[in-house]
mmCIF file of C-alpha atoms in Angstrom:
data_model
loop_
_atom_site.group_PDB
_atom_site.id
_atom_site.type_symbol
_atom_site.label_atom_id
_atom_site.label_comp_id
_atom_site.label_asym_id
_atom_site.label_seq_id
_atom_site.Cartn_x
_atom_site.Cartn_y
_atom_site.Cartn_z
ATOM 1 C CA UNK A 1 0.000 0.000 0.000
ATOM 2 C CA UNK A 2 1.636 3.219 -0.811
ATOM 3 C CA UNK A 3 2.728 5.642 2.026
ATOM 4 C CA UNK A 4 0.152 8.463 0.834
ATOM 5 C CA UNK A 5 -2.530 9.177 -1.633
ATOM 6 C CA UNK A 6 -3.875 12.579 -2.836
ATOM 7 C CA UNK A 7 -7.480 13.504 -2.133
ATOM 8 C CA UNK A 8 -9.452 14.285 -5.370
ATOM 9 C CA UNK A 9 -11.973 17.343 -5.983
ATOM 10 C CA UNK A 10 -14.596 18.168 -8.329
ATOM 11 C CA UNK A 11 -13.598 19.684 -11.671
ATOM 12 C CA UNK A 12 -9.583 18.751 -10.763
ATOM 13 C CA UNK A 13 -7.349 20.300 -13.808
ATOM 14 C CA UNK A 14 -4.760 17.843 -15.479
ATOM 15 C CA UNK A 15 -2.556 16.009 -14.156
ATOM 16 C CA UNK A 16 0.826 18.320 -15.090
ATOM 17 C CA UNK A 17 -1.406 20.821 -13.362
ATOM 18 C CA UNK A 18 -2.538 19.663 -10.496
ATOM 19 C CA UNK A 19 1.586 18.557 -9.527
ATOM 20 C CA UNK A 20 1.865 22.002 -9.366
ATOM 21 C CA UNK A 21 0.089 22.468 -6.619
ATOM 22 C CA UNK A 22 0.713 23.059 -2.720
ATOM 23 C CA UNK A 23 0.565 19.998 -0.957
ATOM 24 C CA UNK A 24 -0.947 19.897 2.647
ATOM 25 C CA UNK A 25 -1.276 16.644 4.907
ATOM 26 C CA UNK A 26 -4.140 17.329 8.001
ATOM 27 C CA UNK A 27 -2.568 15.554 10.880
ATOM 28 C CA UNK A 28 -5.755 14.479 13.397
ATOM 29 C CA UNK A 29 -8.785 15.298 10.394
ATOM 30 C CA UNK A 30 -11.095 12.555 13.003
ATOM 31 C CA UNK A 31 -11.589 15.502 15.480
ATOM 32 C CA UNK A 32 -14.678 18.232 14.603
ATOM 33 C CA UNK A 33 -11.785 20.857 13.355
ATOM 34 C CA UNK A 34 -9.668 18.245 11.680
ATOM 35 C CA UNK A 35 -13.209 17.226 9.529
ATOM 36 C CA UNK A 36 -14.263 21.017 9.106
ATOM 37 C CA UNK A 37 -10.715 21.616 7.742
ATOM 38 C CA UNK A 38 -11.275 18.286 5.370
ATOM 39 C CA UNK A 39 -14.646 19.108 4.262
ATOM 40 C CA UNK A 40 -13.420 22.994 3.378
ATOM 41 C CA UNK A 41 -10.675 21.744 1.562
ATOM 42 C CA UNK A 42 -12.429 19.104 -0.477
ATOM 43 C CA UNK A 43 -14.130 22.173 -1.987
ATOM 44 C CA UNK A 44 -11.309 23.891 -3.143
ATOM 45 C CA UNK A 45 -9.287 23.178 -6.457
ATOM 46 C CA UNK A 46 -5.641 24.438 -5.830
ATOM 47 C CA UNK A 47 -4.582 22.404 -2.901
ATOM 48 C CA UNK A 48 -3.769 19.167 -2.833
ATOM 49 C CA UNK A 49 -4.694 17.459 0.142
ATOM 50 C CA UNK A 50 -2.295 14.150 1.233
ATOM 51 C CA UNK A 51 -3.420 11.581 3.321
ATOM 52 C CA UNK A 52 -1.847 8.615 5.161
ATOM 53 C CA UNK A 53 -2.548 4.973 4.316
ATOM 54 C CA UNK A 54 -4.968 3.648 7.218
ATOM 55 C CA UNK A 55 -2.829 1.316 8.192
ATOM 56 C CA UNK A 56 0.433 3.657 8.507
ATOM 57 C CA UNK A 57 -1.812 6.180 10.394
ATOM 58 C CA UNK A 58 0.249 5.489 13.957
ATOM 59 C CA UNK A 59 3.497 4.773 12.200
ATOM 60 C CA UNK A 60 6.319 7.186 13.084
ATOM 61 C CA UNK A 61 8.640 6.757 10.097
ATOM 62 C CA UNK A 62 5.360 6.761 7.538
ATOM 63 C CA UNK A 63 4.076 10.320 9.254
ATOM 64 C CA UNK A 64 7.565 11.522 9.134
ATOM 65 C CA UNK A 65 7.955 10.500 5.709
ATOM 66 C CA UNK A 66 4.386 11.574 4.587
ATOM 67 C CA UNK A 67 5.238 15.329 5.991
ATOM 68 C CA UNK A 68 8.939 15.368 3.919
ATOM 69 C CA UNK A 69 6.504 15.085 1.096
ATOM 70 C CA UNK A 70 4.209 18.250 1.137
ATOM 71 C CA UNK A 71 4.518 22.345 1.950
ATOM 72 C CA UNK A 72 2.418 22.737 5.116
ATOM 73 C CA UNK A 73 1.079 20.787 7.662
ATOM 74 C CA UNK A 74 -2.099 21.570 9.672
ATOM 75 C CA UNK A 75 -2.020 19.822 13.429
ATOM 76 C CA UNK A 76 -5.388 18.907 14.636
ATOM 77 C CA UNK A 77 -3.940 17.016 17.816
ATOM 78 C CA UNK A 78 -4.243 17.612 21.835
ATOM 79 C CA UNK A 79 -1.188 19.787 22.646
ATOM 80 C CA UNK A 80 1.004 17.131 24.060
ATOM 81 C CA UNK A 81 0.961 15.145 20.553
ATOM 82 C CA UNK A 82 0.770 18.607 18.173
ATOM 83 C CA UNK A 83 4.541 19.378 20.656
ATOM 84 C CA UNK A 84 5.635 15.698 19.283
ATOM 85 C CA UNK A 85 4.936 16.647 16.177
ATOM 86 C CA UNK A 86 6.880 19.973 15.729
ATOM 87 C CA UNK A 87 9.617 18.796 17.356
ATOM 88 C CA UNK A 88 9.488 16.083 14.595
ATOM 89 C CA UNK A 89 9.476 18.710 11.807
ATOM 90 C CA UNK A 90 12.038 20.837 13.637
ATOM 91 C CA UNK A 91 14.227 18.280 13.369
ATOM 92 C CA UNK A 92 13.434 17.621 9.886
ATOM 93 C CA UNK A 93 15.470 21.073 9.575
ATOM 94 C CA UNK A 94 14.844 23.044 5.973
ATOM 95 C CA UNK A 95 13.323 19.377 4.540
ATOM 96 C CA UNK A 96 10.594 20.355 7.055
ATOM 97 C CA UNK A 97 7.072 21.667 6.044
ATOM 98 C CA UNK A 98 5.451 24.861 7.370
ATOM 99 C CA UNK A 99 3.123 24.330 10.092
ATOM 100 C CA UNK A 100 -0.187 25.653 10.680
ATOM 101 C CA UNK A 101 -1.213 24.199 14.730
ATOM 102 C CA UNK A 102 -4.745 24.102 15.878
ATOM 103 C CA UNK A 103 -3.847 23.080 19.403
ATOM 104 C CA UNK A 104 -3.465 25.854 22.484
ATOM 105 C CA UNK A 105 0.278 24.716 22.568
ATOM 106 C CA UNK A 106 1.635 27.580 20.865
ATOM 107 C CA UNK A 107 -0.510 30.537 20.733
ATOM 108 C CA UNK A 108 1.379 32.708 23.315
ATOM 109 C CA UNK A 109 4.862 31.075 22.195
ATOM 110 C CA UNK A 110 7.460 34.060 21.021
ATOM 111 C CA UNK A 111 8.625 31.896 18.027
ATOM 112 C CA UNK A 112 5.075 31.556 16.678
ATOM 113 C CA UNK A 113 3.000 33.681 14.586
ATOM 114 C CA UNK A 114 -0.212 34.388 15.775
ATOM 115 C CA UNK A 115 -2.750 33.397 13.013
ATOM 116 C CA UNK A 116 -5.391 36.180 13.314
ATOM 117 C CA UNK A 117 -4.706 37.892 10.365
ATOM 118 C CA UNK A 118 -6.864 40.933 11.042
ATOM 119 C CA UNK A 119 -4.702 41.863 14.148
ATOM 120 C CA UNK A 120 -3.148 44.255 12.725
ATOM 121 C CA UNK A 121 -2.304 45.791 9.341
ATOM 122 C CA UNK A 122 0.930 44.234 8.608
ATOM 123 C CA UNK A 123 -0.316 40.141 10.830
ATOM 124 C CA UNK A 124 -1.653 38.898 7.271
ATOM 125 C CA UNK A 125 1.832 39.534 5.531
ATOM 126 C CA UNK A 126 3.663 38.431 8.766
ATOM 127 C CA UNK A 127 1.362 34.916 8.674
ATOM 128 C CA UNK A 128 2.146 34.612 4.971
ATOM 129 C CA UNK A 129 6.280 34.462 5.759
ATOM 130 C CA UNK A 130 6.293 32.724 8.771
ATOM 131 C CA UNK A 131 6.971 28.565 8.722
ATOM 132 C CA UNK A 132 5.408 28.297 12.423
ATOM 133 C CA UNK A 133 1.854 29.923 12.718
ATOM 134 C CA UNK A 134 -0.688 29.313 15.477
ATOM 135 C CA UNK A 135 -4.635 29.088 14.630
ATOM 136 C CA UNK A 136 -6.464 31.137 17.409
ATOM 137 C CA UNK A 137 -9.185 30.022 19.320
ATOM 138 C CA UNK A 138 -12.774 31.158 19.197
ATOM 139 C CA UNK A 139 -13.055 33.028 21.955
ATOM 140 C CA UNK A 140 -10.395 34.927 21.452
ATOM 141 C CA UNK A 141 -10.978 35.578 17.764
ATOM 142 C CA UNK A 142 -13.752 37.679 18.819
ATOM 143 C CA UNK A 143 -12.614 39.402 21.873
ATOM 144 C CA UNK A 144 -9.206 40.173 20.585
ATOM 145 C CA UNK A 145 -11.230 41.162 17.278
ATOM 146 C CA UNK A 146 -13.177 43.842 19.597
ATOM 147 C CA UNK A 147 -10.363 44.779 22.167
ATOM 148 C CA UNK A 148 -6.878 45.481 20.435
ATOM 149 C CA UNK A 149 -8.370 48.589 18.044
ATOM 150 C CA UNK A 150 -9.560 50.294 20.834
ATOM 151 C CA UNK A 151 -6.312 49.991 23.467
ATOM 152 C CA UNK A 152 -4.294 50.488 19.688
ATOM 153 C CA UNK A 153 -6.385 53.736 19.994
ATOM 154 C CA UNK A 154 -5.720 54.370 23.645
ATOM 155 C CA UNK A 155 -9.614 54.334 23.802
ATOM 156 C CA UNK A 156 -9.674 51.561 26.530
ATOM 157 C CA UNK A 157 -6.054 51.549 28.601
ATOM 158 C CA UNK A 158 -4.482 48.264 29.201
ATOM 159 C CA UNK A 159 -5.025 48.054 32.052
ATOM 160 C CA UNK A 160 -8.969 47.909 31.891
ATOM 161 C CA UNK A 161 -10.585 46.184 34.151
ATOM 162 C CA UNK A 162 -12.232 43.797 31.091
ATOM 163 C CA UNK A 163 -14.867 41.649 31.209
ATOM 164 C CA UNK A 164 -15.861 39.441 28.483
ATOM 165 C CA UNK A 165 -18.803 37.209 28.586
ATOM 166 C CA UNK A 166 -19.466 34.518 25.561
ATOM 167 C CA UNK A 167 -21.802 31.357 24.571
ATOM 168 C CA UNK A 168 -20.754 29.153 21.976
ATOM 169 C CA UNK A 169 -22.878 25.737 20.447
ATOM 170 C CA UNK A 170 -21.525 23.021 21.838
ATOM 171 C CA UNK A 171 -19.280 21.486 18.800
ATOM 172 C CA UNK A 172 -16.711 24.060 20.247
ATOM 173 C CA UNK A 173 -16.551 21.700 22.966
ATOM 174 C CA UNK A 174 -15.016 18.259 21.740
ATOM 175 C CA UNK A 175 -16.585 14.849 20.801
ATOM 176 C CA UNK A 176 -17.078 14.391 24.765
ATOM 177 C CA UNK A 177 -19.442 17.266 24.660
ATOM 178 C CA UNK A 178 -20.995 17.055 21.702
ATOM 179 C CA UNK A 179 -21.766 13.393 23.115
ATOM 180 C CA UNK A 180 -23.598 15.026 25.870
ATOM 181 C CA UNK A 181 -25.523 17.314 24.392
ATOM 182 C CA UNK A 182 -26.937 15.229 21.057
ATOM 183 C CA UNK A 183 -27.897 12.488 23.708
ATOM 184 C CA UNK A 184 -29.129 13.084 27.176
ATOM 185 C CA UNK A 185 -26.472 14.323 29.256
ATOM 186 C CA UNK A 186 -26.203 18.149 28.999
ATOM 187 C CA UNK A 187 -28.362 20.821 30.137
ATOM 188 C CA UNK A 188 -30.232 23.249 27.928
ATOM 189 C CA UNK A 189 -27.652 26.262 28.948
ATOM 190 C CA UNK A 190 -24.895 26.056 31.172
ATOM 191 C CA UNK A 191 -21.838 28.361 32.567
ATOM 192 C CA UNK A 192 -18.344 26.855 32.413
ATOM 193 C CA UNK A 193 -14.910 27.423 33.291
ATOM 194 C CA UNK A 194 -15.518 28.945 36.484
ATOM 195 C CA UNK A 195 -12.247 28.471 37.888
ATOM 196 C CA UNK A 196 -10.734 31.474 36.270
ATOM 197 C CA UNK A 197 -8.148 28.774 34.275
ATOM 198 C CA UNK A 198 -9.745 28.990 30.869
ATOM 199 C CA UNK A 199 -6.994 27.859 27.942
ATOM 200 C CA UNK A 200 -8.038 31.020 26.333
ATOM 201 C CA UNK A 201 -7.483 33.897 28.502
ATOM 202 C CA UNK A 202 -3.632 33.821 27.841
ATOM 203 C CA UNK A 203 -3.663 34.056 24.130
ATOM 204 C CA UNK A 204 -6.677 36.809 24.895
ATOM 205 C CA UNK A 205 -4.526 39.045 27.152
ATOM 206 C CA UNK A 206 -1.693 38.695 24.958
ATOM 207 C CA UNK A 207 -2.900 39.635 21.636
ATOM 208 C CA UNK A 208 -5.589 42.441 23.477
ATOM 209 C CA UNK A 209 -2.427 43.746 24.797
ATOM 210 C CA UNK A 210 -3.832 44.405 27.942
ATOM 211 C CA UNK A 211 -1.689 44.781 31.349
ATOM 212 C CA UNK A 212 -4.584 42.868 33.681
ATOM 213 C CA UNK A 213 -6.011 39.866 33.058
ATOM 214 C CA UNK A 214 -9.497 40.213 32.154
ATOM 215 C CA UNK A 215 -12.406 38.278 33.673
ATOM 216 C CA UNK A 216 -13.612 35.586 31.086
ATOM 217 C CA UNK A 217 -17.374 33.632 31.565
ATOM 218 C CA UNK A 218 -18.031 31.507 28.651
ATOM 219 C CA UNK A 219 -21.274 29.650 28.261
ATOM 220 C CA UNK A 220 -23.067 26.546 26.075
ATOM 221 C CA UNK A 221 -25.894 26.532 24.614
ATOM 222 C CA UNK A 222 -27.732 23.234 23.225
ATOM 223 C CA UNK A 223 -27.325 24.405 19.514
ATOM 224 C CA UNK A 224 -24.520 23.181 17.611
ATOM 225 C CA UNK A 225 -22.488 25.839 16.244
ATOM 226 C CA UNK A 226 -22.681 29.707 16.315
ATOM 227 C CA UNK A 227 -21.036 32.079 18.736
ATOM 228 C CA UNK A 228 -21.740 35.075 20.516
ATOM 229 C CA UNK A 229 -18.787 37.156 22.227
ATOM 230 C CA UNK A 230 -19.580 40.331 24.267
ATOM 231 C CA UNK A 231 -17.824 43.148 25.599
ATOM 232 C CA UNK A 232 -19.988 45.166 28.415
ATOM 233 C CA UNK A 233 -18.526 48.888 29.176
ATOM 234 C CA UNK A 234 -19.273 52.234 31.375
ATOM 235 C CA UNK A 235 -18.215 54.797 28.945
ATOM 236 C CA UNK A 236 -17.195 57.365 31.413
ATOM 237 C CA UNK A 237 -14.657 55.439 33.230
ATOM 238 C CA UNK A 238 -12.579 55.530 30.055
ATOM 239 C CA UNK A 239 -10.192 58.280 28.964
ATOM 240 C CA UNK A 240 -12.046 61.326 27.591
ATOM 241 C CA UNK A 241 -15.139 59.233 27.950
ATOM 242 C CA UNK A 242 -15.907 58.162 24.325
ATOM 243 C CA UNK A 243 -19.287 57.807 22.811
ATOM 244 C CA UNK A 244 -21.009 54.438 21.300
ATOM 245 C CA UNK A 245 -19.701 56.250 17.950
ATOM 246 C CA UNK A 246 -15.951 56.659 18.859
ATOM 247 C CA UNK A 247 -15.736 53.244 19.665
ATOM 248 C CA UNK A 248 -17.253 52.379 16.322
ATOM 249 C CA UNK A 249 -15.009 54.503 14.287
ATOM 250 C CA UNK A 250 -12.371 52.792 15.620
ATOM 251 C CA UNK A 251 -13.405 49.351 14.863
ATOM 252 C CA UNK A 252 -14.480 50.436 11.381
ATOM 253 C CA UNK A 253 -11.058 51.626 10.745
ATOM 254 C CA UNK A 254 -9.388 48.741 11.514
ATOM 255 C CA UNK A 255 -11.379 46.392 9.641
ATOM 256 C CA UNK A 256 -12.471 48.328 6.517
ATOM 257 C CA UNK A 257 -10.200 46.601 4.508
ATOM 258 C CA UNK A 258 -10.926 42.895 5.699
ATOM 259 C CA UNK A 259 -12.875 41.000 3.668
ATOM 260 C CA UNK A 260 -13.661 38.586 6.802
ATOM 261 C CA UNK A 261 -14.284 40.539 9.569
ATOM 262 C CA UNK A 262 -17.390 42.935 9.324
ATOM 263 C CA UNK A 263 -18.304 46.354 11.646
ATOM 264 C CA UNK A 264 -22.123 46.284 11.386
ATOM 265 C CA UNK A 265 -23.796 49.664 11.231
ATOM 266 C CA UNK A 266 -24.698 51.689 14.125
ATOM 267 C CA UNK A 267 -28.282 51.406 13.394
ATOM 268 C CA UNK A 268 -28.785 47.650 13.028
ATOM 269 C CA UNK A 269 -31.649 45.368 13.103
ATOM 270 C CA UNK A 270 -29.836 44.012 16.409
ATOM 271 C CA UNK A 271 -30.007 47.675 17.316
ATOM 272 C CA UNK A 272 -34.004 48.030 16.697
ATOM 273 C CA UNK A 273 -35.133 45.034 17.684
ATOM 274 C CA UNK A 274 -32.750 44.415 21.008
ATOM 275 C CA UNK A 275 -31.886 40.988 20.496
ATOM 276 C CA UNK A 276 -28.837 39.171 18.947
ATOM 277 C CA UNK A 277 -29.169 35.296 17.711
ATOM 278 C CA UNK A 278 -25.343 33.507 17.592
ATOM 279 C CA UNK A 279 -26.345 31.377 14.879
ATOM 280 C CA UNK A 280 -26.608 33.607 11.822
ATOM 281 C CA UNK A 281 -23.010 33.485 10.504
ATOM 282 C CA UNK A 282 -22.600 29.162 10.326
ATOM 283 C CA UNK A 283 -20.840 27.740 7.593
ATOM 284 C CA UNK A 284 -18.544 31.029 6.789
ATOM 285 C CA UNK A 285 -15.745 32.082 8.105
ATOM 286 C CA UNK A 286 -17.408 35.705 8.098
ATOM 287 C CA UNK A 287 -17.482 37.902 11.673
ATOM 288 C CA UNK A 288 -19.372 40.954 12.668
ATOM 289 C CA UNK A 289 -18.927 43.517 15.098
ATOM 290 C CA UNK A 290 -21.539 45.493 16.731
ATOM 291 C CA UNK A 291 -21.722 48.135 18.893
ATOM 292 C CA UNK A 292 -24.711 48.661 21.361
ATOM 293 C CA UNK A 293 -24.189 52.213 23.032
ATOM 294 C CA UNK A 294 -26.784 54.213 25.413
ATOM 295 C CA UNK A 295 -25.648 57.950 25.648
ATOM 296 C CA UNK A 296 -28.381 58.202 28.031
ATOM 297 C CA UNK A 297 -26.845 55.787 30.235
ATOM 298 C CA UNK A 298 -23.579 55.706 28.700
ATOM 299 C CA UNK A 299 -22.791 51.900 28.402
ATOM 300 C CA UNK A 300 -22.213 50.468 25.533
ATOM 301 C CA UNK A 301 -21.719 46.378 25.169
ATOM 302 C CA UNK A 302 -19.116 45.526 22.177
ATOM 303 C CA UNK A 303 -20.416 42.022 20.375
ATOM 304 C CA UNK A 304 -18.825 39.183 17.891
ATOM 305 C CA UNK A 305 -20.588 37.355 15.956
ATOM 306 C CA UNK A 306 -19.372 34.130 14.225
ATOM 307 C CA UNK A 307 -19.040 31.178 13.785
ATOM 308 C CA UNK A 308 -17.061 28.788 16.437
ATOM 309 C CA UNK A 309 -16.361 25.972 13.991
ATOM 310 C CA UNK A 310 -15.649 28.702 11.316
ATOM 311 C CA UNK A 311 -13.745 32.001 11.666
ATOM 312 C CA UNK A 312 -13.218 30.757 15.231
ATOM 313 C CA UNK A 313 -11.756 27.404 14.298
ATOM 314 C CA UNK A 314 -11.788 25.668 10.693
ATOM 315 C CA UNK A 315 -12.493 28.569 8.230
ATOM 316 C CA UNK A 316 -9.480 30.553 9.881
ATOM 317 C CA UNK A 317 -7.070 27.599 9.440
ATOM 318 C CA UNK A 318 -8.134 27.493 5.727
ATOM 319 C CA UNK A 319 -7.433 31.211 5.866
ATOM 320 C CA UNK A 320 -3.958 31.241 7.265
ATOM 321 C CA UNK A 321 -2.918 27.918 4.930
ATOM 322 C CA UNK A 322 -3.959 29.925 1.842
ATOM 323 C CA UNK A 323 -1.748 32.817 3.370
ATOM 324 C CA UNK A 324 1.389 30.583 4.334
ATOM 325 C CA UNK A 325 1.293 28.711 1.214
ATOM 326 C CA UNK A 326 0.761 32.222 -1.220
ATOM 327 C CA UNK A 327 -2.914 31.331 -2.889
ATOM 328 C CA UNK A 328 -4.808 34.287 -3.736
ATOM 329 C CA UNK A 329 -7.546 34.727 -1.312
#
């Protein structure tokens, strides 16, 4: 049986062509990320996606050999065995793929590059020559997405004290929760990570760039996939006491370029009708941004919008491989 075999797609150009084109092996494609990533790719035409024979899938040498063979790897692996793997392709030296990890193991690591590439107006280019880039995590995709303009801006100081409040469907949660909740063991709506030790408030801080470590509460709902992240404020206890609008300018400058990431208009259906649904953005790898301001009682509540198995997950690995590997967008 040979070592590897190349996924086909619909409408795949010739042969001479297609050896052309960027090779990419997903390492761990059983998990919910690993399959989004799989199912994503199968629709695209200028990738070719590598696989490992079934019965090589635990072999060492085969993986090692497999990897030799194409430009980028994606790691869809618990942390312990995506750091197994890296040290694998470090060792591999300039014979080594690029490497696109999916895992919390790197995200705050000085050596990676943080894959968010609307973080800031030069991240994309930075992601598209780096060898070692992390994917974020959902979460933090949309509170980063709503914090670092505004402390860029010195509209909310670093040392803010944030809190950030969030409910995701419950495929962001594993094939253990996803268990639960499509059988009989999982509540309609529940609060987690109530121990103040969530595996996303470092790469949140970090890449926020704020000084105190905010206060994270994320939540489940019993929907599958669809995310709401949100932002509350008291406008007057920041410097020179900003309106809803100032905040909303900022945002709007930061993203007007980004085809992903979208500032929804201060006057919003959201806006009129006072109510937010998480689920509108599944299957994309689209965001929106709102902001919900009261100069009456001047608060204002900052909101994401996207997908967790999308822009929060799958779509943005797709996005940072097309990056690292030079494909048009």
């Amino acid at each position: 049986m040979s070592l590897s075999e190349t996924t086909p797609a619909k409408g795949r150009p010739t042969a001479a062509r297609a050896a052309a084109k960027p090779a990419v092996f997903v390492d761990g494609a059983s998990g919910t990320t690993g399959l989004e990533i799989r199912a994503r790719l199968d629709r695209q035409d200028d990738v070719a996606v590598k696989t490992i024979a079934e019965d090589r899938r635990k072999d060492a040498g085969a993986k090692r050999a497999l990897m030799a063979e194409v430009d980028l790897v994606i790691l869809c692996l618990p942390d312990s065995a995506a750091k197994e793997t890296v040290a694998v392709i470090d060792s591999m030296g300039a014979a080594g793929p690029k490497v696109l990890d999916a895992s919390t193991a790197f995200r705050v690591a000085p050596d990676w590059t943080y894959g968010f590439p609307e973080l800031a107006p030069d991240q994309a280019e930075k992601i598209r020559s780096a060898r070692k880039v992390s994917n974020p995590g959902c979460y933090p995709t949309g509170s980063i997405a709503l914090l670092r303009p505004l402390v860029d801006g010195g509209l909310l100081p670093a040392d803010y004290p944030v809190t950030i409040n969030a409910v995701s469907g419950y495929s962001g949660g594993g094939k253990s929760m996803i268990a639960d909740f499509e059988g009989d063991g999982a509540p309609a709506f529940e609060l987690y990570g109530l121990g103040f030790e969530h595996k996303h408030l470092p790469e949140t801080q970090l890449y926020s760039k704020l000084a105190r470590r905010p206060i994270f509460v994320p939540s489940v709902g019993s929907y599958r996939q669809g995310m709401l992240v949100s932002v509350p404020l008291h406008l007057d206890t920041l410097p020179g006491k900003p309106s809803g609008a100032d905040l909303h300018a900022a945002l709007s400058k930061r993203y007007a370029a980004s085809r992903y990431v979208s500032v929804m208009p201060l006057d919003n259906d959201a806006t009129k009708s006072g109510r937010l649904e998480p689920e509108a953005l599944n299957e994309t790898n689209m965001m929106e941004l709102y902001v919900f301001a009261s100069d009456k009682h001047r608060q204002a509540v900052l909101v994401a919008r996207l997908d967790n198995l999308g822009k929060g997950a799958s779509g943005a690995a797709v996005q940072n491989m097309r990056l690292m590997l030079g494909i048009d967008e």
